[in-house]
XYZ file of C-alpha atoms in Angstrom:
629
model
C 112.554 125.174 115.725
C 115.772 122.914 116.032
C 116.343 119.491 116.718
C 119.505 118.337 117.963
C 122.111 116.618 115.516
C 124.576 114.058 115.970
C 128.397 114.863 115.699
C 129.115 114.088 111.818
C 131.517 111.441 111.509
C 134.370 111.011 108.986
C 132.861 108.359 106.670
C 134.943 105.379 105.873
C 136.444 103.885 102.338
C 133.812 101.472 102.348
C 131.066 104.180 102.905
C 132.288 106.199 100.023
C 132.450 103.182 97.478
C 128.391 103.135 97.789
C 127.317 101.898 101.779
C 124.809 104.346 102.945
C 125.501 106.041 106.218
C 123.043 106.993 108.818
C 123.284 109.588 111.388
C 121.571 108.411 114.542
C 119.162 111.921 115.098
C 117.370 113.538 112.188
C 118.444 116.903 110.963
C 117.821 120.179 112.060
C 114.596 121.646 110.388
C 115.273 124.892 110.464
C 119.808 124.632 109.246
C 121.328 121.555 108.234
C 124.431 120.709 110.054
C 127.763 121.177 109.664
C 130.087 118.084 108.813
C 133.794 117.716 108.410
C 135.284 117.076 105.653
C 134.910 113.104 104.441
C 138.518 113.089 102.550
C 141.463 113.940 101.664
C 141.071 117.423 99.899
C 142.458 119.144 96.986
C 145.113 121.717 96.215
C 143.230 123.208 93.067
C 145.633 123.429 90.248
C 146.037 124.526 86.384
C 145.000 121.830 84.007
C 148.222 122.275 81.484
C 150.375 122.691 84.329
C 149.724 119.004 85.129
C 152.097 115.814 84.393
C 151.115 113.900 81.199
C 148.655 111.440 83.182
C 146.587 114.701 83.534
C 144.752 116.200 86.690
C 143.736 113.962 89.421
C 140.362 114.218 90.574
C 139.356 115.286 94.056
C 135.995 114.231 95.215
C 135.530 116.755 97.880
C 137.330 119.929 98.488
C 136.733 122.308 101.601
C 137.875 126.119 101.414
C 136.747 129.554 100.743
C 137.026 132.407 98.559
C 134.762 130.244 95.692
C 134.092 126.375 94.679
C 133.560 124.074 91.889
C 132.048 120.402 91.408
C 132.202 119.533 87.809
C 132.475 115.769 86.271
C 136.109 116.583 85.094
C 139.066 118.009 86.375
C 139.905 120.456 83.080
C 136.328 121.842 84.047
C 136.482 122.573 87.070
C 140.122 124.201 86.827
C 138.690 126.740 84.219
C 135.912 127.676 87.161
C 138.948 128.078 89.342
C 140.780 130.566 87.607
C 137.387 132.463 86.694
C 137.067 133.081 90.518
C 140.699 133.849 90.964
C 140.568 136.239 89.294
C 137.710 138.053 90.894
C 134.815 136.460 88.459
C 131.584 135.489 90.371
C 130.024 131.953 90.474
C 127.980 132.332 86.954
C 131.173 133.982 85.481
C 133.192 130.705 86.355
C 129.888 127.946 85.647
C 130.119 129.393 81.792
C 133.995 129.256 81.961
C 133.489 125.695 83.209
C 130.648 124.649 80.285
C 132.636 125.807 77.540
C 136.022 123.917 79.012
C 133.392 120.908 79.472
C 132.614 121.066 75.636
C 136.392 120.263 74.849
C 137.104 117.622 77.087
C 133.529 116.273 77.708
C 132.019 117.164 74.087
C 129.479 113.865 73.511
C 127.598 115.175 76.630
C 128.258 119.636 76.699
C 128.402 121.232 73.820
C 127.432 124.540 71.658
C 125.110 122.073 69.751
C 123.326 121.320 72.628
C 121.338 123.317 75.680
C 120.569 123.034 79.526
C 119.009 124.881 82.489
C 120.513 127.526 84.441
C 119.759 128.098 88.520
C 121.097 131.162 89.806
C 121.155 132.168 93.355
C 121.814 135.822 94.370
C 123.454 136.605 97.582
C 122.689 139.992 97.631
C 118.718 139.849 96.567
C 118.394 136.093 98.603
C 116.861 135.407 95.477
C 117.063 132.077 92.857
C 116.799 133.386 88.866
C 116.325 130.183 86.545
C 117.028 130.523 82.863
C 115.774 127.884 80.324
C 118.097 127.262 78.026
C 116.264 124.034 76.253
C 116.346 123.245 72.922
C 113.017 123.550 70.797
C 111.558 121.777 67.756
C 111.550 123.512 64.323
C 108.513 125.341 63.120
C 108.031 122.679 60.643
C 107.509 120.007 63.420
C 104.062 117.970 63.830
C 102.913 115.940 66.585
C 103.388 112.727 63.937
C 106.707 113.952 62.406
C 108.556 111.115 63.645
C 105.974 108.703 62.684
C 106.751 106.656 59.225
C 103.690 107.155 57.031
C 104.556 103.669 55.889
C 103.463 102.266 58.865
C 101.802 104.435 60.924
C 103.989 103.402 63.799
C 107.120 105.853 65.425
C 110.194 105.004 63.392
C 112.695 102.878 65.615
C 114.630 104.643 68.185
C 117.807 104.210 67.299
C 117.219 106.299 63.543
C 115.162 109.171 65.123
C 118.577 109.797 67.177
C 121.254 109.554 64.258
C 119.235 111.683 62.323
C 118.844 115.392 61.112
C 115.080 115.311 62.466
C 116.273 114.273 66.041
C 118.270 117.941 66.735
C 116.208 120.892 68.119
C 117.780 124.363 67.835
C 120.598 124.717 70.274
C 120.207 126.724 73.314
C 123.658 126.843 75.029
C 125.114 129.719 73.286
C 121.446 131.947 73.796
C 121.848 130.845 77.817
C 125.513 131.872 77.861
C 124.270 135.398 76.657
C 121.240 135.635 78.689
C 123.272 134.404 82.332
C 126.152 137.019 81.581
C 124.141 139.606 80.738
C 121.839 139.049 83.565
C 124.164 137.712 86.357
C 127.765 137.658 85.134
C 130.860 140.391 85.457
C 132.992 138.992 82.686
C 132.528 138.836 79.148
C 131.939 135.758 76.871
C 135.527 136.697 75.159
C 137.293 136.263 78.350
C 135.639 133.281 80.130
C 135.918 131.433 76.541
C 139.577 131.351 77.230
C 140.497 128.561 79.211
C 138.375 126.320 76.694
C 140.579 127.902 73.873
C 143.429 127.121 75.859
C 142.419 123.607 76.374
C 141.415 122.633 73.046
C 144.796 123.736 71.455
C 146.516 122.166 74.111
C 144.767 119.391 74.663
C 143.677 116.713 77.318
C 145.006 113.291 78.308
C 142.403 110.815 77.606
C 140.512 109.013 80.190
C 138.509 105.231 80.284
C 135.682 107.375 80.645
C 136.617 109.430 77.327
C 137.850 106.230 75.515
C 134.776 103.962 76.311
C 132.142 106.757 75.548
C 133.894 106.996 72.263
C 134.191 103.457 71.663
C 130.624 102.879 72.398
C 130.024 105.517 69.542
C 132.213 104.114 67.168
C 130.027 102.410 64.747
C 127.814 105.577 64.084
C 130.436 108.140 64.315
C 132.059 106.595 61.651
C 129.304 106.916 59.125
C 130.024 110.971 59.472
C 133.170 112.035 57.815
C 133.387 115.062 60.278
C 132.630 113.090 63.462
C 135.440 110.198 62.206
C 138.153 112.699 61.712
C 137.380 114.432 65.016
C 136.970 111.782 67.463
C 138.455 108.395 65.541
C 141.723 108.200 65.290
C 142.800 105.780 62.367
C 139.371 104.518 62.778
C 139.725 103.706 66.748
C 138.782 105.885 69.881
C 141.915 107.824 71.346
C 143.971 105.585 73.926
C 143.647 106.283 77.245
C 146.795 108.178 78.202
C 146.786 109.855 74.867
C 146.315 114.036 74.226
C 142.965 114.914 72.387
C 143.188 118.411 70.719
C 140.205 120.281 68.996
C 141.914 123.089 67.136
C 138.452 123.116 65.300
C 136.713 123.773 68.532
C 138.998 126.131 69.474
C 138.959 128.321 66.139
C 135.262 128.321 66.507
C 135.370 129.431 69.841
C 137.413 132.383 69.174
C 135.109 133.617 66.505
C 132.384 133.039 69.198
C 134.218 135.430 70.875
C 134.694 138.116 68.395
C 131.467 137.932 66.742
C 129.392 137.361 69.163
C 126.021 135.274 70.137
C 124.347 136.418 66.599
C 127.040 134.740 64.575
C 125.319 131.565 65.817
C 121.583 132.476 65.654
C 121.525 135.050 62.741
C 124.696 134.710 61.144
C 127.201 132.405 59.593
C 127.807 129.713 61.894
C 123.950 129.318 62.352
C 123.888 128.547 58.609
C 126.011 125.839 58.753
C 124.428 124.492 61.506
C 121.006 124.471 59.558
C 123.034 123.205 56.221
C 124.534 120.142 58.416
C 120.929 119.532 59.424
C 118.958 119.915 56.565
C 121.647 117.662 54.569
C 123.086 115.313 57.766
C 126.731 114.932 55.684
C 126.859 110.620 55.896
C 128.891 108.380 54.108
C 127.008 106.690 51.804
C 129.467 103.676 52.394
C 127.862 103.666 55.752
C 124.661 102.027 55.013
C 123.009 104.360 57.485
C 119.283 105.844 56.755
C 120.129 109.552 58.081
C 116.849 111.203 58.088
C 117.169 114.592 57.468
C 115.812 116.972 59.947
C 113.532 120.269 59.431
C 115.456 123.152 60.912
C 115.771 126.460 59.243
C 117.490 129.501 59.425
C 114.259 131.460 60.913
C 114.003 129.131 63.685
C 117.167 129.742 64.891
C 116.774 133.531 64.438
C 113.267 133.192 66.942
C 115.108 131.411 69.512
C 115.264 132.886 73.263
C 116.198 131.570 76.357
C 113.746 132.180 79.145
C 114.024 133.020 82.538
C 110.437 131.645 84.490
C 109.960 132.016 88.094
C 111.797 128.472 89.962
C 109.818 126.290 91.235
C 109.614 126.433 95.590
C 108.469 123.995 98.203
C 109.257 123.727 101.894
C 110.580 120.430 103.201
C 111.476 119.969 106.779
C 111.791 123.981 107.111
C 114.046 124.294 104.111
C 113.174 126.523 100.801
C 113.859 123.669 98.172
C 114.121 125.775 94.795
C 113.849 123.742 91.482
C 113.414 123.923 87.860
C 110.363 124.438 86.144
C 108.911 123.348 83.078
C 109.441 122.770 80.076
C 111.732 120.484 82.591
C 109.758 118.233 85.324
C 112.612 118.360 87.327
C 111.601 121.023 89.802
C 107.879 120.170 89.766
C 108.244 116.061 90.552
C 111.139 116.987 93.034
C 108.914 119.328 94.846
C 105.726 117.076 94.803
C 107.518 114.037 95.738
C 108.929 116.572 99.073
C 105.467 117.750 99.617
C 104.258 114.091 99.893
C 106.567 112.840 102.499
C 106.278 116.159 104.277
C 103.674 114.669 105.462
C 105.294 111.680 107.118
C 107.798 111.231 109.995
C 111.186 109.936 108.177
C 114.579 109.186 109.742
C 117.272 107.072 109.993
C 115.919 105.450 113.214
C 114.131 103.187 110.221
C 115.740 103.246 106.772
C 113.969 100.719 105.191
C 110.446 102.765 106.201
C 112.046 105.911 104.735
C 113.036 104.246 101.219
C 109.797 102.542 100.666
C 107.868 105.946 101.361
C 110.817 107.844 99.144
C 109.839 104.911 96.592
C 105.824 105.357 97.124
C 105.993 109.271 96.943
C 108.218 109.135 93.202
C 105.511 106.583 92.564
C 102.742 108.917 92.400
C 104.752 112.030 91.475
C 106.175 110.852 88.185
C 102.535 109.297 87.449
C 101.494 112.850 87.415
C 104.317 114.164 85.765
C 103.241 111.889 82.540
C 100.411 113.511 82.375
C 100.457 116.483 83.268
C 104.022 118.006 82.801
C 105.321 119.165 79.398
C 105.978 122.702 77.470
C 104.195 125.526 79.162
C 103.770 127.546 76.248
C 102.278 124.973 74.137
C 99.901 122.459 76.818
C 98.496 123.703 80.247
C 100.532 122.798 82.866
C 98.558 122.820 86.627
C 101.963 123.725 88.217
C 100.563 125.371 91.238
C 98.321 122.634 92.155
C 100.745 120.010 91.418
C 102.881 121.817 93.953
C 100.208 122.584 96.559
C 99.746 121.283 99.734
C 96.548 120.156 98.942
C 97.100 117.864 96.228
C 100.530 116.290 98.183
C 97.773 115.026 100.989
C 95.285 113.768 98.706
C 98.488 111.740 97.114
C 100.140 111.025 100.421
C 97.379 109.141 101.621
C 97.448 106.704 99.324
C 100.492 105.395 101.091
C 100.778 102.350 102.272
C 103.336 102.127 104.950
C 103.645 98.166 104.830
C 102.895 97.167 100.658
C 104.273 98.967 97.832
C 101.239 99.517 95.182
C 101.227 97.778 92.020
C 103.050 100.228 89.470
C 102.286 101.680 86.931
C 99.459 103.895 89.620
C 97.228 106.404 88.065
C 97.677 110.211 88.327
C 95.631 112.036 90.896
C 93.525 115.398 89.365
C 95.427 118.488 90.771
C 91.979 120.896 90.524
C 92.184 122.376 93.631
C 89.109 120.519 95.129
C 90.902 117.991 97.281
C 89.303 115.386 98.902
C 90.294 113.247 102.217
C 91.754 110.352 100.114
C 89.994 109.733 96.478
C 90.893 106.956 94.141
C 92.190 107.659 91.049
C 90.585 106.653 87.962
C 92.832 107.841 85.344
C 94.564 105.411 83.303
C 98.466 105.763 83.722
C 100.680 107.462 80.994
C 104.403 105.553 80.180
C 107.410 107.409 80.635
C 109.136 108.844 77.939
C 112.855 107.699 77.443
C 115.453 109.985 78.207
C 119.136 109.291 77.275
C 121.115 109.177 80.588
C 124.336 110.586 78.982
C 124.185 114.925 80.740
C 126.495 116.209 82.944
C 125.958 118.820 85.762
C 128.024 121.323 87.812
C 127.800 123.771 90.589
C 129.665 126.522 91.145
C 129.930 129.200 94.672
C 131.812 132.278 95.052
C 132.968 134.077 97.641
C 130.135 136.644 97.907
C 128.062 133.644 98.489
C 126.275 133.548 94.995
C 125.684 129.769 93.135
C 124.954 128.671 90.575
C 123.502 125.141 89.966
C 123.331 123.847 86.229
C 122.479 121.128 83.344
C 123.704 120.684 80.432
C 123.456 118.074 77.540
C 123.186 117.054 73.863
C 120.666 113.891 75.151
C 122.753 110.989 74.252
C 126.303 110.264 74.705
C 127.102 112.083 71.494
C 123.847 113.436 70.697
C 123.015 112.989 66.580
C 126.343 111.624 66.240
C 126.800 114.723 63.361
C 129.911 116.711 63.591
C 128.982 120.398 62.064
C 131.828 120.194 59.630
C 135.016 122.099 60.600
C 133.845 123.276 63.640
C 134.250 121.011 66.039
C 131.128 120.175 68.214
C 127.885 118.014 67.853
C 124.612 118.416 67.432
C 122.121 117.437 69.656
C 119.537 114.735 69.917
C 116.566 116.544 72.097
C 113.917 115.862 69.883
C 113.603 112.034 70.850
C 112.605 113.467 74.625
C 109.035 113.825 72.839
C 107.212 111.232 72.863
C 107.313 109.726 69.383
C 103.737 108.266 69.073
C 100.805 110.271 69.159
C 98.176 108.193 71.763
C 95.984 105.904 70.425
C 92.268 107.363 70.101
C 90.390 107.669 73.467
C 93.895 107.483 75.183
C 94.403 110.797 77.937
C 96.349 113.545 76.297
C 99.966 113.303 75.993
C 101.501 117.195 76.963
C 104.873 115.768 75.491
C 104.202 115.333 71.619
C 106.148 117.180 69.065
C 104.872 120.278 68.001
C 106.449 123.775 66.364
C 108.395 125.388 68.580
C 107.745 123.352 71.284
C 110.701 122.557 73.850
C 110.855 118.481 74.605
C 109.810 117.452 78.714
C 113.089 116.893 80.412
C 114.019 115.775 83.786
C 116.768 117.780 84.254
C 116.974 119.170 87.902
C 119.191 121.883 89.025
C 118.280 122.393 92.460
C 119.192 124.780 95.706
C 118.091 124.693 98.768
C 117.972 127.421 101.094
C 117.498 128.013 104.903
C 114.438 129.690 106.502
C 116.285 133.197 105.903
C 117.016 132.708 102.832
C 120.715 131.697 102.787
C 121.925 129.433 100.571
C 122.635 125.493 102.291
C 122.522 123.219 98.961
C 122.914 122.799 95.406
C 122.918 119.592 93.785
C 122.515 118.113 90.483
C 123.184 115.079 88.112
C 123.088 113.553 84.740
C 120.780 110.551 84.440
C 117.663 111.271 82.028
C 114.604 110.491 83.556
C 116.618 109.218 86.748
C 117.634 112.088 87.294
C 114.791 113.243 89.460
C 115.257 110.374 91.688
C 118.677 111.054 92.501
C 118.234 114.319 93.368
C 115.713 113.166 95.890
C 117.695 110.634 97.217
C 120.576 112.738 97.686
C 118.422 115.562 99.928
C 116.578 112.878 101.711
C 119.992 111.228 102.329
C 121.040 114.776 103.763
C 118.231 115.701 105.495
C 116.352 113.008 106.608
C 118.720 110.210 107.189
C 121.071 112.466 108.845
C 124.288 111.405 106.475
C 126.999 114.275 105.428
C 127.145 115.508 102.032
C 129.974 113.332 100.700
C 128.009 110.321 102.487
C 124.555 111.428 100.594
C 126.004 111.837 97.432
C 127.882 108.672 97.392
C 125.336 106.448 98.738
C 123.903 103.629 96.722
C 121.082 104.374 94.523
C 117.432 103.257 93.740
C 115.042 104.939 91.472
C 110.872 104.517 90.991
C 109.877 105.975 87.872
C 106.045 104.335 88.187
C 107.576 101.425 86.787
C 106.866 97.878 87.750
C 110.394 97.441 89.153
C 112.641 99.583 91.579
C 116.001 99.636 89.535
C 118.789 100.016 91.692
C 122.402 99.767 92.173
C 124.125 96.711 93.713
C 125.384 98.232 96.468
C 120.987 99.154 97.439
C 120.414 95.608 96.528
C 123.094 94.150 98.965
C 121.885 96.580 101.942
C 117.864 96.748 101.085
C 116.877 94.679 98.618
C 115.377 91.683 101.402
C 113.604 94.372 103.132
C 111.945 96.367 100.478
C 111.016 93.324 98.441
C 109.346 91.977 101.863
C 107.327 95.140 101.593
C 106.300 94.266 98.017
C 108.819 95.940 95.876
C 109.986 94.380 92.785
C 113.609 95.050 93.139
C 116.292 94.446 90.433
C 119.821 95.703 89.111
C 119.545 99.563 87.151
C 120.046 97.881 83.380
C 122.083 101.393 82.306
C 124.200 102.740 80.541
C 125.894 102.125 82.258
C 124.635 99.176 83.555
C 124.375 99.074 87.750
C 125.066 103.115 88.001
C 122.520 106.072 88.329
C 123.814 109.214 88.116
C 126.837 111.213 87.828
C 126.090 113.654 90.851
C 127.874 117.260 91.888
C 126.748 119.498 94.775
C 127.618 121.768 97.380
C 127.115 122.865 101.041
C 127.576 125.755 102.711
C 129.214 124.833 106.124
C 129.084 128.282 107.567
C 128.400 131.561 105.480
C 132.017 131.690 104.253
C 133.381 127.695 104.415
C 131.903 125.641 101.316
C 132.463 122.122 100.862
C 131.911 121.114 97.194
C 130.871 117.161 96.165
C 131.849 114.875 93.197
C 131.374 111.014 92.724
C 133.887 109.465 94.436
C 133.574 106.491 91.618
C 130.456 106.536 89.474
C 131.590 107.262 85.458
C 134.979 107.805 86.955
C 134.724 109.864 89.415
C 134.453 113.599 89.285
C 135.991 116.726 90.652
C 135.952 118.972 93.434
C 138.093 122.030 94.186
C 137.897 124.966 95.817
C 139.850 128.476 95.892
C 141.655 128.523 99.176
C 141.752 124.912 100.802
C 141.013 124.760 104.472
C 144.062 123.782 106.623
């Protein structure tokens, strides 16, 4: 089954600063089509072989032989040598996460953890591996509650705190993905990072601001002020940041292996910087310190559950599962407006169902969705067929229901269209501040992955001479046990429990099993929406991969409002509020932007055309190992 697709157009300046573009015919249902390229692309080149402004960043690079869409330029250079040199596409995603913890280190580093999809060319099969960070043993559904008051101790201290970091999973995932899908060593694909943090980068706004929006708490940690605060001010923008720290620590990462940071030394200062968070007293600062010990990270293993799967418009959509919602609330929200007719032929129709369908989706993901080992999760039934038309059919193609909706009862006895009685259950807050990257080679493997500390900076603690941070996962729980009589929460605290996250590595692959998509973004709990928007942008509305990526943004989170950027506002703000959405600017950080996106597309089975923001946080970048002429 085929339907007939427009000629792709080149999409204009304008486009590519946020305008959505529609294609006039819906996409194939069986392939998506092929575009041209939507600008200018890139020659890929070394990082240190750039001029003192550093690498420029190429939003969209078509070639063969291997790609790479990374936030930053550094990044994505270390994934291009990795594939030069005949590594494969989860070979040069590592090479690119370790470069990423120099030069992007408040959002990837070896303090910190992700998820891992994996698709492999040869099997046609996708391999996840959770690499999330989990709560000591010592943690209790009430640990972040102050006894003193019964209530969750404010926000802001359960971040800058000891208790706020869960034991690190990066390092475990690095071991698990090269053991189970790499060619090259960790020693090897460690050395670009090396490189990079002796050498250094040139500082970027991005860099600067995300700094200087740290200051105040970075300076009450000796360790993080002398790494990132120069004189007691972020790095200037045109200036080179080294990290010989990182880079020693790295190499003895390299030579020691994985156990040096789970069951040897470096894992005991990890727990020491933890146990005893090393603030200035000078500060002021209440630094709570957290409950991490050495046997926790000792029991620590990434895991590698089945991916989640739904068909949408003849497409195999392949997602995350939990302990992240990501691939779960993606693939209900698909399976709801599978079951409506959506094109570009009406926009505004297809937003307010994309809008309706999150609606419902992340009202079950509240309640439903949180660490499989610890709460039943009805995964199956969330992501039946079943359950999407009992949910679908509360759609109202003309009024937007009042938000926050209840969730629907995903027990396999569906009816026609029930109401639900269920009280709703709030979202948790997620820090925006992740970063994502894809990776292709040229035997057609890819690799689509997450990886963050939580916050722009995580903890805010520096482990002392070694150059990273710690994470701040634990605040993804929900801090406040439920009232009495309240519906369960699946997201409290508990021992060795990983937090719910959003994070949503996703491919997509064609009836046969060959892969068409991979997409990701940072964003917290947004960061479900816009990886729906960008596939419905794709393959509903028709628009080209640079087009759907760089399209203005609107996410439903069974919230009241629809927060959106300005760009959605200016093009569909009348429409959808005349439909009886609430309708108002995304309040950040950074205020008016959601996401950070990178994907990828395979154009034919050898040509790949990889995706970064053209502007959103900077921009990111795109390259490829032989260009297309």
């Amino acid at each position: 089954m085929s339907l007939r697709v427009s000629s792709p157009r080149r999409p204009s300046s304008r486009a590519l600063r946020g305008t959505a573009v529609a294609a006039g015919v819906a996409l194939t249902a069986a392939a998506l089509a092929v575009p041209g390229p939507a600008l200018a692309e890139p020659s890929p080149r070394s990082p240190l072989a750039q001029p003192p402004s550093g690498p420029p960043k190429n939003p969209v690079a078509t070639g063969y032989g291997g790609a790479v869409s990374t936030v930053d330029p550094y990044a994505s250079a270390a994934a291009i040598e990795v594939l030069k040199k005949g590594g494969n596409a989860m070979d040069a995603a590592v090479a690119a996460t370790a470069a990423l913890g120099v030069s992007e280190p408040y959002v990837a580093a070896l303090g910190g953890g992700g998820y891992v999809l994996y698709y492999d060319a040869k099997k046609r099969r996708v391999h996840t591996i959770d690499g999330r960070e989990t709560a000591p043993r010592r943690m209790r559904a009430d640990s972040f509650v102050d006894p003193a008051t019964g209530k969750a101790i404010p926000f802001d201290q359960a971040v800058t705190s000891g208790l706020s970091v869960g034991v690190p999973g990066t390092v475990a995932q690095w071991e698990t993905a090269l053991r189970r899908h790499g060619t090259r060593g960790l020693p090897t694909l460690l050395k670009p990072a090396i490189r990079l943090a002796e050498k250094g980068f040139v500082v970027d706004k991005e860099f600067h601001d995300q700094t200087a929006l740290n200051r105040e708490r970075f300076n009450a940690f000796p360790a993080t002020r002398q790494l990132f605060l120069r004189n007691g001010q972020p790095p200037a923008v045109g200036s080179t940041f080294r990290n010989p720290d990182l880079a020693r620590t790295y190499r003895e990462l390299a030579k020691r292996g994985p156990g040096w940071f789970y069951r040897g030394g470096l894992g005991r200062e990890v727990v020491r910087t933890v146990q005893k968070p090393p603030v200035d007293p000078a500060s002021g600062r209440n630094v709570r310190p957290g409950l991490m010990e050495t046997g926790d990270l000792a029991a620590y293993r990434a895991l590698t559950p089945r991916p989640t799967r739904v068909t949408y418009r003849g497409l195999n959509v392949y997602g995350q599962p939990p302990s992240s919602s990501g691939g779960s609330t993606v693939g209900e929200t698909l399976n709801i407006l599978g079951h409506f007719k959506l094109g570009a032929d009406d926009t505004v129709r297809t937003l307010h169902h994309y809008l309706e369908a999150s609606k419902l989706a992340y009202a079950d993901r509240g309640r439903y969705v949180g660490d499989p080992r610890h709460v039943k999760v009805p995964l199956d039934e969330l992501l039946s067929r079943g359950f999407a038309r009992e949910r679908a059919c509360l759609i109202n193609p003309d009024r937007a229901a009042t938000a926050p909706v209840a969730p629907g009862n995903p027990d396999g006895r569906y009816e026609k269209c029930p109401v639900p009685g269920a009280p709703a259950v709030s979202t948790t807050y997620e820090g925006p501040q992740t970063t994502h990257l894809v990776t292709a080679d040229k035997w057609g493997n890819v690799v689509a992955y997450n990886i963050t500390l939580e916050q722009f900076g995580g903890s805010g603690i520096t482990v002392p001479g070694r150059g990273f941070l710690l994470n701040n996962e634990l605040t993804d729980f929900t801090l406040q046990p439920p009232a009495p009589g309240s519906p369960p929460d699946p997201n409290l605290p508990g021992p060795g429990k990983r937090p719910r996250s959003s994070q949503a590595p996703t491919i997509v692959l064609d009836g046969h099993g060959r892969p068409r998509l991979a997409v990701g973004t940072p964003g917290g709990s947004t960061i479900i929406t816009t990886v729906l928007q960008i596939l419905l942008n794709r393959i509903d509305l028709g628009m080209d991969l640079p087009a759907a990526l760089a399209a203005p943004r609107a996410t439903q989170r069974n919230t009241p409002q629809v927060f959106a950027e300005q760009g959605f506002i200016d093009r569909y703000g009348a429409a959808l509020t005349a439909k009886g959405h609430d309708v108002a600017l995304f309040p950040g950080p950074p205020a008016g932007t959601i996401g950070a996106a990178t994907g990828l597309e395979f154009l034919s089975p050898h040509l790949v055309q990889a995706v970064a923001e053209p502007t959103r946080r900077g921009g990111g970048s795109a390259m490829v190992v032989r260009p297309r002429r």
